[in-house]
Tab-separated table of C-alpha atoms and ligand atoms in Angstrom:
chain	number	residue	atom	x	y	z
X	1	MET	CA	-13.273	9.623	12.248
X	2	GLU	CA	-15.383	9.425	9.096
X	3	ILE	CA	-13.706	9.175	5.681
X	4	PHE	CA	-15.577	10.139	2.530
X	5	ASN	CA	-14.409	9.867	-1.070
X	6	GLU	CA	-17.699	10.969	-2.589
X	7	ILE	CA	-19.637	14.211	-2.429
X	8	LYS	CA	-23.164	12.810	-1.991
X	9	PRO	CA	-22.657	10.856	1.249
X	10	LEU	CA	-20.476	13.650	2.665
X	11	ARG	CA	-23.241	16.163	2.002
X	12	ALA	CA	-25.846	13.893	3.603
X	13	PHE	CA	-23.649	13.477	6.685
X	14	LEU	CA	-22.966	17.217	7.000
X	15	THR	CA	-26.614	18.164	6.424
X	16	ALA	CA	-27.573	15.940	9.379
X	17	GLN	CA	-24.851	17.555	11.513
X	18	LYS	CA	-26.022	21.065	10.568
X	19	LYS	CA	-29.611	20.132	11.479
X	20	LEU	CA	-28.296	19.383	14.975
X	21	GLY	CA	-26.985	22.944	15.034
X	22	ARG	CA	-23.316	21.956	14.742
X	23	SER	CA	-20.800	24.425	13.346
X	24	ILE	CA	-18.325	23.122	10.780
X	25	GLY	CA	-14.687	24.067	10.259
X	26	LEU	CA	-13.085	23.212	6.919
X	27	VAL	CA	-9.338	22.749	6.514
X	28	PRO	CA	-8.613	22.407	2.783
X	29	THR	CA	-5.290	20.649	2.083
X	30	MET	CA	-3.449	18.773	-0.612
X	31	GLY	CA	-2.283	16.183	1.926
X	32	ALA	CA	1.335	15.355	2.824
X	33	LEU	CA	0.397	16.861	6.149
X	34	HIS	CA	2.860	18.499	8.541
X	35	HIS	CA	2.662	20.437	11.809
X	36	GLY	CA	1.485	23.550	9.946
X	37	HIS	CA	-1.619	21.665	8.813
X	38	LEU	CA	-2.126	20.227	12.297
X	39	GLU	CA	-2.147	23.780	13.630
X	40	LEU	CA	-5.021	24.533	11.231
X	41	ILE	CA	-6.859	21.475	12.550
X	42	ARG	CA	-6.244	22.612	16.137
X	43	SER	CA	-7.598	26.097	15.374
X	44	SER	CA	-10.662	24.630	13.703
X	45	ARG	CA	-11.346	22.227	16.583
X	46	LYS	CA	-11.203	25.104	19.050
X	47	GLU	CA	-13.798	27.133	17.174
X	48	ASN	CA	-16.151	24.550	15.653
X	49	ASP	CA	-18.151	21.507	16.694
X	50	LEU	CA	-16.927	19.483	13.735
X	51	THR	CA	-13.731	19.664	11.667
X	52	VAL	CA	-13.550	18.498	8.058
X	53	CYS	CA	-10.147	18.152	6.402
X	54	SER	CA	-10.121	17.826	2.632
X	55	ILE	CA	-7.178	16.065	1.013
X	56	TYR	CA	-7.039	16.617	-2.704
X	57	VAL	CA	-4.108	17.368	-5.013
X	58	ASN	CA	-5.898	19.721	-7.362
X	59	PRO	CA	-4.566	19.390	-10.922
X	60	THR	CA	-5.982	22.719	-12.173
X	61	GLN	CA	-3.724	24.762	-9.886
X	62	PHE	CA	-0.487	23.211	-11.205
X	63	ASN	CA	1.048	24.911	-14.207
X	64	ASN	CA	3.931	22.450	-14.219
X	65	ALA	CA	3.204	18.765	-14.965
X	66	ASN	CA	6.391	17.626	-13.220
X	67	ASP	CA	5.432	19.498	-10.030
X	68	LEU	CA	1.978	17.853	-10.076
X	69	GLU	CA	3.436	14.400	-10.635
X	70	LYS	CA	6.068	14.797	-7.896
X	71	TYR	CA	3.709	16.340	-5.324
X	72	PRO	CA	3.917	13.997	-2.281
X	73	ARG	CA	0.871	11.788	-1.708
X	74	THR	CA	0.801	10.166	1.733
X	75	LEU	CA	-2.844	9.382	2.471
X	76	ALA	CA	-2.198	6.593	5.014
X	77	THR	CA	0.139	8.768	7.130
X	78	ASP	CA	-2.199	11.755	6.738
X	79	THR	CA	-5.135	9.685	7.998
X	80	ALA	CA	-3.140	8.570	11.048
X	81	LEU	CA	-2.080	12.160	11.814
X	82	LEU	CA	-5.623	13.467	11.465
X	83	THR	CA	-7.022	10.710	13.683
X	84	GLU	CA	-4.494	11.604	16.356
X	85	ALA	CA	-5.241	15.321	15.958
X	86	GLY	CA	-8.957	14.680	16.593
X	87	CYS	CA	-10.190	15.628	13.119
X	88	ASP	CA	-13.765	14.421	12.612
X	89	VAL	CA	-14.045	13.995	8.856
X	90	ILE	CA	-11.666	13.444	5.928
X	91	PHE	CA	-12.863	14.211	2.432
X	92	ALA	CA	-10.461	12.640	-0.060
X	93	PRO	CA	-12.089	12.670	-3.495
X	94	ALA	CA	-10.713	11.306	-6.774
X	95	ASN	CA	-10.222	13.582	-9.800
X	96	THR	CA	-13.356	12.119	-11.417
X	97	GLU	CA	-15.393	13.207	-8.382
X	98	MET	CA	-14.096	16.803	-8.327
X	99	TYR	CA	-13.962	17.278	-12.115
X	100	ALA	CA	-16.707	15.062	-13.544
X	101	SER	CA	-16.142	16.967	-16.788
X	102	PRO	CA	-13.197	19.236	-17.657
X	103	SER	CA	-13.909	22.691	-16.278
X	104	GLN	CA	-14.154	25.679	-18.610
X	105	LEU	CA	-14.464	28.100	-15.705
X	106	HIS	CA	-11.624	30.587	-15.210
X	107	PHE	CA	-11.130	33.281	-12.624
X	108	ASP	CA	-9.449	36.622	-13.276
X	109	MET	CA	-8.690	38.675	-10.189
X	110	GLY	CA	-6.892	41.534	-11.876
X	111	HIS	CA	-3.713	42.727	-10.141
X	112	LEU	CA	-4.101	40.210	-7.293
X	113	ASP	CA	-3.468	37.116	-9.389
X	114	LYS	CA	-0.973	38.587	-11.871
X	115	ILE	CA	1.858	39.422	-9.466
X	116	LEU	CA	4.209	37.341	-7.266
X	117	GLU	CA	2.963	33.722	-7.416
X	118	GLY	CA	0.552	34.674	-10.190
X	119	GLU	CA	3.387	35.972	-12.373
X	120	PHE	CA	5.516	32.860	-11.962
X	121	ARG	CA	2.658	30.337	-11.913
X	122	PRO	CA	0.171	31.569	-14.536
X	123	GLY	CA	-3.301	30.102	-13.991
X	124	HIS	CA	-2.408	28.874	-10.503
X	125	PHE	CA	-4.869	31.086	-8.628
X	126	SER	CA	-7.646	30.411	-11.105
X	127	GLY	CA	-7.257	26.710	-10.270
X	128	VAL	CA	-7.136	27.457	-6.534
X	129	ALA	CA	-10.266	29.636	-6.731
X	130	LEU	CA	-12.055	26.916	-8.711
X	131	VAL	CA	-11.310	24.053	-6.326
X	132	VAL	CA	-11.871	26.157	-3.199
X	133	SER	CA	-15.270	27.256	-4.598
X	134	LYS	CA	-16.143	23.603	-5.169
X	135	LEU	CA	-15.045	22.659	-1.637
X	136	PHE	CA	-16.983	25.579	-0.142
X	137	ASN	CA	-20.107	24.507	-2.038
X	138	ILE	CA	-19.710	20.847	-1.081
X	139	VAL	CA	-18.983	21.372	2.626
X	140	ALA	CA	-20.667	24.763	3.225
X	141	PRO	CA	-18.538	25.270	6.343
X	142	THR	CA	-19.074	27.872	9.046
X	143	ARG	CA	-15.357	28.714	8.953
X	144	ALA	CA	-12.421	27.801	6.715
X	145	TYR	CA	-8.752	27.730	7.721
X	146	PHE	CA	-5.685	28.556	5.623
X	147	GLY	CA	-1.992	28.950	6.410
X	148	GLN	CA	-0.305	32.351	6.351
X	149	LYS	CA	2.577	30.839	4.382
X	150	ASP	CA	0.333	31.087	1.328
X	151	PHE	CA	-0.327	34.758	2.008
X	152	GLN	CA	-1.340	35.666	-1.537
X	153	GLN	CA	-3.627	32.625	-1.704
X	154	TYR	CA	-5.412	33.901	1.401
X	155	LYS	CA	-5.930	37.284	-0.279
X	156	VAL	CA	-7.284	35.559	-3.398
X	157	ILE	CA	-9.690	33.442	-1.335
X	158	THR	CA	-10.818	36.484	0.658
X	159	HIS	CA	-11.580	38.199	-2.653
X	160	LEU	CA	-13.442	35.091	-3.853
X	161	VAL	CA	-15.566	34.905	-0.698
X	162	ASN	CA	-16.457	38.604	-0.927
X	163	GLU	CA	-17.256	38.566	-4.651
X	164	LEU	CA	-19.279	35.351	-4.605
X	165	MET	CA	-20.847	36.106	-1.198
X	166	PHE	CA	-19.940	32.810	0.412
X	167	ASP	CA	-21.309	32.873	3.956
X	168	ILE	CA	-18.035	31.574	5.396
X	169	GLU	CA	-15.674	33.106	7.941
X	170	LEU	CA	-12.069	32.878	6.760
X	171	LYS	CA	-9.219	32.328	9.189
X	172	SER	CA	-5.505	32.740	8.559
X	173	VAL	CA	-3.195	30.754	10.847
X	174	PRO	CA	0.454	31.804	11.435
X	175	ILE	CA	3.346	29.974	9.754
X	176	VAL	CA	4.803	27.023	11.648
X	177	ARG	CA	8.600	26.725	11.301
X	178	GLU	CA	11.193	24.033	11.864
X	179	ALA	CA	13.791	24.810	14.574
X	180	SER	CA	16.044	25.935	11.679
X	181	GLY	CA	13.490	28.582	10.682
X	182	LEU	CA	12.438	26.720	7.524
X	183	ALA	CA	8.717	27.252	6.958
X	184	MET	CA	6.869	23.929	7.081
X	185	SER	CA	5.674	22.811	3.677
X	186	SER	CA	4.606	19.540	2.089
X	187	ARG	CA	7.269	20.200	-0.529
X	188	ASN	CA	10.032	20.011	2.125
X	189	GLN	CA	9.635	16.209	1.924
X	190	ARG	CA	11.212	16.375	-1.527
X	191	LEU	CA	14.428	18.033	-0.275
X	192	ASN	CA	17.476	15.891	0.484
X	193	HIS	CA	19.484	16.469	3.656
X	194	GLU	CA	21.832	19.023	2.090
X	195	GLU	CA	19.003	20.911	0.364
X	196	THR	CA	17.033	21.083	3.626
X	197	GLY	CA	19.964	23.042	5.047
X	198	TYR	CA	20.142	25.379	2.013
X	199	ALA	CA	16.370	25.979	2.137
X	200	THR	CA	16.728	27.997	5.361
X	201	VAL	CA	18.256	30.748	3.199
X	202	PHE	CA	14.774	32.040	2.372
X	203	TYR	CA	13.829	32.695	5.993
X	204	ARG	CA	17.296	34.092	6.700
X	205	SER	CA	16.832	36.438	3.728
X	206	LEU	CA	13.512	37.645	5.146
X	207	LEU	CA	15.047	38.278	8.583
X	208	LEU	CA	18.003	40.120	7.033
X	209	ALA	CA	15.713	42.262	4.895
X	210	LYS	CA	13.423	43.098	7.809
X	211	ASP	CA	16.397	44.131	9.912
X	212	LEU	CA	17.865	46.323	7.150
X	213	LEU	CA	14.520	47.967	6.402
X	214	ASN	CA	14.058	48.674	10.099
X	215	LYS	CA	17.489	50.300	10.103
X	216	GLY	CA	16.315	52.636	7.359
X	217	GLU	CA	17.833	50.991	4.251
X	218	SER	CA	15.800	51.318	1.086
X	219	ILE	CA	14.445	48.288	-0.730
X	220	ILE	CA	16.828	48.441	-3.710
X	221	PRO	CA	20.071	47.680	-1.789
X	222	VAL	CA	18.135	45.272	0.438
X	223	ARG	CA	16.979	43.353	-2.637
X	224	GLU	CA	20.585	43.197	-3.873
X	225	LYS	CA	21.779	41.758	-0.530
X	226	VAL	CA	19.034	39.138	-0.530
X	227	LYS	CA	19.995	38.172	-4.077
X	228	GLN	CA	23.652	37.833	-3.085
X	229	LEU	CA	22.779	35.739	-0.030
X	230	CYS	CA	20.629	33.352	-2.086
X	231	GLU	CA	23.181	33.169	-4.884
X	232	SER	CA	25.881	32.114	-2.411
X	233	PHE	CA	24.276	28.636	-2.572
X	234	PRO	CA	24.650	26.992	-5.992
X	235	ALA	CA	21.507	24.870	-5.481
X	236	VAL	CA	19.342	27.927	-4.722
X	237	ARG	CA	17.614	29.995	-7.400
X	238	LEU	CA	15.725	33.071	-6.253
X	239	GLU	CA	12.533	33.657	-8.223
X	240	TYR	CA	11.215	36.782	-6.517
X	241	PHE	CA	11.692	38.848	-3.395
X	242	GLU	CA	9.159	41.654	-2.864
X	243	TRP	CA	8.006	44.081	-0.204
X	244	VAL	CA	4.322	44.957	-0.520
X	245	ASP	CA	1.432	46.310	1.506
X	246	THR	CA	-0.780	43.633	3.029
X	247	VAL	CA	-4.018	45.145	1.722
X	248	ASN	CA	-3.494	45.640	-2.010
X	249	LEU	CA	-0.142	43.882	-2.495
X	250	LYS	CA	1.274	47.071	-4.056
X	251	PRO	CA	4.976	47.968	-3.499
X	252	ALA	CA	5.518	49.114	0.092
X	253	GLU	CA	7.283	52.355	0.950
X	254	ASN	CA	7.362	52.674	4.732
X	255	VAL	CA	8.056	50.143	7.455
X	256	SER	CA	4.789	49.131	9.167
X	257	SER	CA	2.932	45.995	10.216
X	258	GLN	CA	0.743	46.636	7.173
X	259	THR	CA	3.636	45.513	4.973
X	260	ILE	CA	4.998	42.074	4.182
X	261	LEU	CA	8.142	40.600	2.624
X	262	LEU	CA	7.517	37.693	0.270
X	263	ILE	CA	10.094	35.366	-1.225
X	264	ALA	CA	10.020	32.415	-3.612
X	265	GLY	CA	12.645	30.293	-5.232
X	266	TYR	CA	13.997	26.867	-5.987
X	267	VAL	CA	16.266	24.656	-3.955
X	268	GLY	CA	17.356	22.032	-6.447
X	269	GLU	CA	14.109	21.006	-8.161
X	270	VAL	CA	11.809	22.066	-5.342
X	271	ARG	CA	9.988	25.387	-5.359
X	272	LEU	CA	9.471	27.016	-1.943
X	273	ILE	CA	7.803	30.197	-0.694
X	274	ASP	CA	7.964	32.119	2.566
X	275	ASN	CA	6.951	35.503	3.980
X	276	LEU	CA	7.368	37.777	6.962
X	277	ILE	CA	5.336	40.742	8.212
X	278	VAL	CA	7.551	43.819	8.655
X	279	GLU	CA	6.932	45.611	11.905
N	1	PAF	O1	-2.996	25.589	0.087
N	1	PAF	C1	-3.276	24.486	-0.446
N	1	PAF	O2	-2.868	23.416	0.002
N	1	PAF	C2	-4.138	24.460	-1.698
N	1	PAF	O3	-3.850	25.520	-2.531
N	1	PAF	C3	-5.650	24.384	-1.389
N	1	PAF	C4	-6.131	25.633	-0.654
N	1	PAF	C5	-5.948	23.136	-0.561
N	1	PAF	C6	-6.447	24.290	-2.698
N	1	PAF	O4	-6.095	23.155	-3.428
Protein backbone atom coordinates (compact mmCIF):
# COMPACT_ATOMS: atom_id res chain seq x y z
CA MET A 1 0.00 0.00 0.00
CA GLU A 2 1.19 3.50 -0.87
CA ILE A 3 0.86 6.32 1.68
CA PHE A 4 0.89 9.94 0.57
CA ASN A 5 0.81 13.06 2.74
CA GLU A 6 1.23 15.49 -0.14
CA ILE A 7 -0.92 16.32 -3.13
CA LYS A 8 1.80 16.54 -5.81
CA PRO A 9 3.23 13.02 -5.54
CA LEU A 10 -0.28 11.56 -5.12
CA ARG A 11 -1.39 13.26 -8.32
CA ALA A 12 1.68 12.02 -10.19
CA PHE A 13 1.02 8.46 -8.99
CA LEU A 14 -2.67 8.58 -9.92
CA THR A 15 -2.00 10.17 -13.32
CA ALA A 16 0.29 7.23 -14.15
CA GLN A 17 -2.39 4.77 -13.00
CA LYS A 18 -5.06 6.51 -15.11
CA LYS A 19 -2.76 6.37 -18.16
CA LEU A 20 -2.77 2.59 -17.72
CA GLY A 21 -6.56 2.77 -17.96
CA ARG A 22 -7.16 1.99 -14.28
CA SER A 23 -10.39 3.10 -12.62
CA ILE A 24 -10.12 4.75 -9.22
CA GLY A 25 -12.47 4.50 -6.24
CA LEU A 26 -12.21 7.17 -3.55
CA VAL A 27 -13.32 6.57 0.03
CA PRO A 28 -13.16 9.91 1.87
CA THR A 29 -12.90 9.49 5.66
CA MET A 30 -11.85 11.33 8.78
CA GLY A 31 -10.08 8.21 10.07
CA ALA A 32 -10.86 6.33 13.30
CA LEU A 33 -11.98 3.62 10.94
CA HIS A 34 -14.59 0.98 11.79
CA HIS A 35 -16.41 -1.80 9.93
CA GLY A 36 -18.68 0.76 8.23
CA HIS A 37 -15.63 2.31 6.56
CA LEU A 38 -14.26 -1.13 5.67
CA GLU A 39 -17.54 -1.84 3.90
CA LEU A 40 -16.93 1.28 1.78
CA ILE A 41 -13.45 -0.01 0.97
CA ARG A 42 -14.89 -3.42 0.04
CA SER A 43 -17.46 -1.81 -2.28
CA SER A 44 -14.79 0.31 -3.92
CA ARG A 45 -12.44 -2.66 -4.42
CA LYS A 46 -15.22 -4.60 -6.11
CA GLU A 47 -15.91 -1.86 -8.63
CA ASN A 48 -12.53 -0.23 -9.26
CA ASP A 49 -8.98 -1.21 -10.14
CA LEU A 50 -7.52 1.01 -7.43
CA THR A 51 -8.92 2.23 -4.11
CA VAL A 52 -7.78 5.46 -2.46
CA CYS A 53 -8.80 6.16 1.13
CA SER A 54 -8.36 9.71 2.36
CA ILE A 55 -7.91 10.26 6.09
CA TYR A 56 -8.31 13.87 7.06
CA VAL A 57 -10.11 15.48 10.01
CA ASN A 58 -11.41 18.53 8.20
CA PRO A 59 -11.51 21.56 10.52
CA THR A 60 -13.90 23.62 8.35
CA GLN A 61 -16.79 21.20 8.89
CA PHE A 62 -16.66 21.43 12.70
CA ASN A 63 -18.71 24.19 14.26
CA ASN A 64 -17.67 23.11 17.74
CA ALA A 65 -13.99 23.43 18.74
CA ASN A 66 -14.34 20.80 21.47
CA ASP A 67 -15.78 18.28 18.99
CA LEU A 68 -12.86 18.91 16.61
CA GLU A 69 -10.30 18.55 19.38
CA LYS A 70 -11.86 15.35 20.75
CA TYR A 71 -12.40 13.70 17.34
CA PRO A 72 -10.48 10.38 17.56
CA ARG A 73 -7.24 10.23 15.57
CA THR A 74 -5.88 6.70 15.15
CA LEU A 75 -3.69 6.76 12.04
CA ALA A 76 -1.52 3.74 12.96
CA THR A 77 -4.56 1.48 13.56
CA ASP A 78 -6.29 2.89 10.47
CA THR A 79 -3.25 2.08 8.33
CA ALA A 80 -3.19 -1.50 9.64
CA LEU A 81 -6.92 -1.93 8.96
CA LEU A 82 -6.63 -0.53 5.45
CA THR A 83 -3.64 -2.74 4.65
CA GLU A 84 -5.61 -5.77 5.75
CA ALA A 85 -8.66 -4.63 3.78
CA GLY A 86 -6.57 -4.43 0.59
CA CYS A 87 -6.77 -0.65 0.14
CA ASP A 88 -4.17 0.52 -2.39
CA VAL A 89 -3.51 4.12 -1.39
CA ILE A 90 -3.87 6.25 1.75
CA PHE A 91 -3.93 10.01 1.41
CA ALA A 92 -3.39 11.56 4.84
CA PRO A 93 -2.60 15.25 4.38
CA ALA A 94 -1.79 17.84 7.06
CA ASN A 95 -3.93 20.97 7.48
CA THR A 96 -1.24 23.06 5.76
CA GLU A 97 -1.51 20.82 2.68
CA MET A 98 -5.32 21.01 2.42
CA TYR A 99 -5.65 24.68 3.44
CA ALA A 100 -2.44 26.37 2.30
CA SER A 101 -4.27 29.63 2.99
CA PRO A 102 -7.51 30.10 4.95
CA SER A 103 -10.42 29.49 2.59
CA GLN A 104 -12.94 32.25 1.90
CA LEU A 105 -15.13 29.92 -0.14
CA HIS A 106 -18.59 29.14 1.24
CA PHE A 107 -21.35 26.96 -0.10
CA ASP A 108 -25.06 27.69 0.27
CA MET A 109 -27.37 24.87 -0.74
CA GLY A 110 -30.64 26.49 0.21
CA HIS A 111 -33.12 24.24 2.04
CA LEU A 112 -30.79 21.22 1.85
CA ASP A 113 -28.15 22.59 4.20
CA LYS A 114 -30.41 24.58 6.54
CA ILE A 115 -32.45 21.72 8.01
CA LEU A 116 -31.62 18.71 10.24
CA GLU A 117 -27.81 18.60 10.59
CA GLY A 118 -27.56 21.99 8.90
CA GLU A 119 -29.82 23.59 11.51
CA PHE A 120 -27.89 22.19 14.46
CA ARG A 121 -24.41 22.45 12.92
CA PRO A 122 -24.39 25.76 11.01
CA GLY A 123 -21.64 25.86 8.38
CA HIS A 124 -21.04 22.11 8.63
CA PHE A 125 -22.12 21.26 5.08
CA SER A 126 -20.25 24.21 3.62
CA GLY A 127 -17.08 22.74 5.15
CA VAL A 128 -17.97 19.25 3.89
CA ALA A 129 -18.64 20.54 0.37
CA LEU A 130 -15.35 22.45 0.42
CA VAL A 131 -13.15 19.54 1.49
CA VAL A 132 -14.96 17.01 -0.71
CA SER A 133 -14.50 19.36 -3.71
CA LYS A 134 -10.79 19.55 -2.91
CA LEU A 135 -10.54 15.75 -2.59
CA PHE A 136 -12.45 15.25 -5.85
CA ASN A 137 -10.10 17.66 -7.63
CA ILE A 138 -6.98 16.08 -6.15
CA VAL A 139 -7.92 12.44 -6.78
CA ALA A 140 -10.33 12.80 -9.73
CA PRO A 141 -11.80 9.38 -8.96
CA THR A 142 -14.06 7.33 -11.21
CA ARG A 143 -16.36 6.64 -8.25
CA ALA A 144 -16.65 7.92 -4.68
CA TYR A 145 -18.15 6.05 -1.72
CA PHE A 146 -20.08 7.43 1.25
CA GLY A 147 -22.00 5.83 4.11
CA GLN A 148 -25.79 6.01 4.30
CA LYS A 149 -25.52 6.95 7.97
CA ASP A 150 -24.69 10.46 6.79
CA PHE A 151 -27.78 10.55 4.60
CA GLN A 152 -28.04 14.33 4.37
CA GLN A 153 -24.32 14.57 3.59
CA TYR A 154 -24.87 12.24 0.64
CA LYS A 155 -27.67 14.50 -0.63
CA VAL A 156 -25.40 17.55 -0.26
CA ILE A 157 -22.57 15.83 -2.15
CA THR A 158 -24.95 14.68 -4.88
CA HIS A 159 -26.06 18.30 -5.26
CA LEU A 160 -22.41 19.42 -5.35
CA VAL A 161 -21.50 16.89 -8.04
CA ASN A 162 -24.48 17.90 -10.19
CA GLU A 163 -23.96 21.66 -9.80
CA LEU A 164 -20.20 21.61 -10.35
CA MET A 165 -20.38 18.85 -12.99
CA PHE A 166 -17.83 16.57 -11.39
CA ASP A 167 -17.47 13.52 -13.63
CA ILE A 168 -17.70 11.14 -10.67
CA GLU A 169 -20.18 8.37 -9.93
CA LEU A 170 -21.41 8.58 -6.34
CA LYS A 171 -22.20 5.47 -4.33
CA SER A 172 -24.08 5.23 -1.05
CA VAL A 173 -23.33 2.17 1.09
CA PRO A 174 -25.82 0.87 3.71
CA ILE A 175 -25.28 1.49 7.44
CA VAL A 176 -23.28 -1.14 9.31
CA ARG A 177 -24.57 -1.79 12.85
CA GLU A 178 -23.21 -3.38 16.00
CA ALA A 179 -25.11 -6.49 17.20
CA SER A 180 -26.94 -4.09 19.58
CA GLY A 181 -28.25 -2.10 16.60
CA LEU A 182 -25.99 0.89 17.30
CA ALA A 183 -24.91 2.42 14.00
CA MET A 184 -21.13 2.24 13.63
CA SER A 185 -19.47 5.62 13.99
CA SER A 186 -15.99 6.89 14.77
CA ARG A 187 -17.58 8.84 17.60
CA ASN A 188 -18.67 5.60 19.33
CA GLN A 189 -15.04 5.30 20.51
CA ARG A 190 -15.69 8.24 22.82
CA LEU A 191 -18.58 6.51 24.64
CA ASN A 192 -17.93 4.70 27.92
CA HIS A 193 -19.42 1.27 28.55
CA GLU A 194 -22.65 2.59 30.07
CA GLU A 195 -23.12 5.23 27.36
CA THR A 196 -22.60 2.61 24.63
CA GLY A 197 -25.66 0.84 26.03
CA TYR A 198 -27.73 4.07 26.16
CA ALA A 199 -26.72 4.96 22.59
CA THR A 200 -28.84 2.11 21.19
CA VAL A 201 -31.88 4.23 22.09
CA PHE A 202 -31.58 6.08 18.78
CA TYR A 203 -31.93 2.94 16.66
CA ARG A 204 -34.67 1.64 18.96
CA SER A 205 -36.49 4.96 18.50
CA LEU A 206 -36.27 4.60 14.71
CA LEU A 207 -37.62 1.04 14.83
CA LEU A 208 -40.46 2.08 17.16
CA ALA A 209 -41.37 5.02 14.94
CA LYS A 210 -41.30 2.93 11.77
CA ASP A 211 -43.56 0.35 13.37
CA LEU A 212 -46.05 2.97 14.61
CA LEU A 213 -46.13 4.76 11.26
CA ASN A 214 -46.73 1.45 9.52
CA LYS A 215 -49.63 0.86 11.90
CA GLY A 216 -51.15 4.13 10.75
CA GLU A 217 -50.16 6.48 13.61
CA SER A 218 -49.48 10.06 12.61
CA ILE A 219 -46.09 11.66 13.11
CA ILE A 220 -47.09 13.95 16.00
CA PRO A 221 -47.82 11.20 18.59
CA VAL A 222 -44.92 9.16 17.18
CA ARG A 223 -42.57 12.09 17.79
CA GLU A 224 -43.86 12.37 21.36
CA LYS A 225 -43.19 8.65 22.01
CA VAL A 226 -39.67 8.91 20.61
CA LYS A 227 -39.04 11.92 22.84
CA GLN A 228 -40.29 10.03 25.90
CA LEU A 229 -38.15 6.99 25.06
CA CYS A 230 -35.01 9.11 24.69
CA GLU A 231 -35.78 11.14 27.80
CA SER A 232 -36.04 7.94 29.86
CA PHE A 233 -32.21 7.95 29.84
CA PRO A 234 -30.72 10.87 31.79
CA ALA A 235 -27.51 10.82 29.70
CA VAL A 236 -29.43 11.10 26.41
CA ARG A 237 -30.48 14.41 24.87
CA LEU A 238 -32.55 14.26 21.69
CA GLU A 239 -31.67 17.01 19.23
CA TYR A 240 -34.04 16.19 16.38
CA PHE A 241 -36.25 13.41 15.11
CA GLU A 242 -37.78 13.96 11.65
CA TRP A 243 -39.62 12.07 8.94
CA VAL A 244 -38.88 13.42 5.46
CA ASP A 245 -38.99 12.39 1.83
CA THR A 246 -35.71 11.06 0.48
CA VAL A 247 -35.69 13.34 -2.57
CA ASN A 248 -36.20 16.86 -1.22
CA LEU A 249 -35.97 16.23 2.53
CA LYS A 250 -39.39 17.87 2.99
CA PRO A 251 -41.76 16.57 5.73
CA ALA A 252 -43.18 13.18 4.73
CA GLU A 253 -46.89 12.44 4.78
CA ASN A 254 -47.37 8.85 3.64
CA VAL A 255 -45.47 5.68 4.45
CA SER A 256 -43.27 4.68 1.48
CA SER A 257 -39.70 3.64 0.76
CA GLN A 258 -39.25 7.19 -0.53
CA THR A 259 -39.33 8.41 3.07
CA ILE A 260 -36.73 8.30 5.82
CA LEU A 261 -36.63 8.79 9.59
CA LEU A 262 -33.63 10.74 10.84
CA ILE A 263 -32.51 11.18 14.43
CA ALA A 264 -29.70 13.02 16.19
CA GLY A 265 -28.79 13.60 19.77
CA TYR A 266 -26.20 13.46 22.49
CA VAL A 267 -25.21 10.61 24.75
CA GLY A 268 -23.17 12.32 27.44
CA GLU A 269 -20.82 14.60 25.48
CA VAL A 270 -20.96 12.63 22.24
CA ARG A 271 -23.22 13.61 19.37
CA LEU A 272 -24.63 10.72 17.31
CA ILE A 273 -26.89 10.43 14.26
CA ASP A 274 -28.84 7.57 12.72
CA ASN A 275 -31.56 6.99 10.12
CA LEU A 276 -33.92 4.39 8.76
CA ILE A 277 -35.83 4.15 5.47
CA VAL A 278 -39.56 3.67 6.10
CA GLU A 279 -41.07 0.99 3.93
O1 LIG B 1 -18.26 11.61 6.34
C1 LIG B 1 -17.12 12.01 6.68
O2 LIG B 1 -16.33 11.32 7.32
C2 LIG B 1 -16.69 13.42 6.29
O3 LIG B 1 -17.73 14.31 6.37
C3 LIG B 1 -16.00 13.48 4.91
C4 LIG B 1 -16.97 13.09 3.79
C5 LIG B 1 -14.78 12.57 4.89
C6 LIG B 1 -15.53 14.92 4.62
O4 LIG B 1 -14.62 15.35 5.58
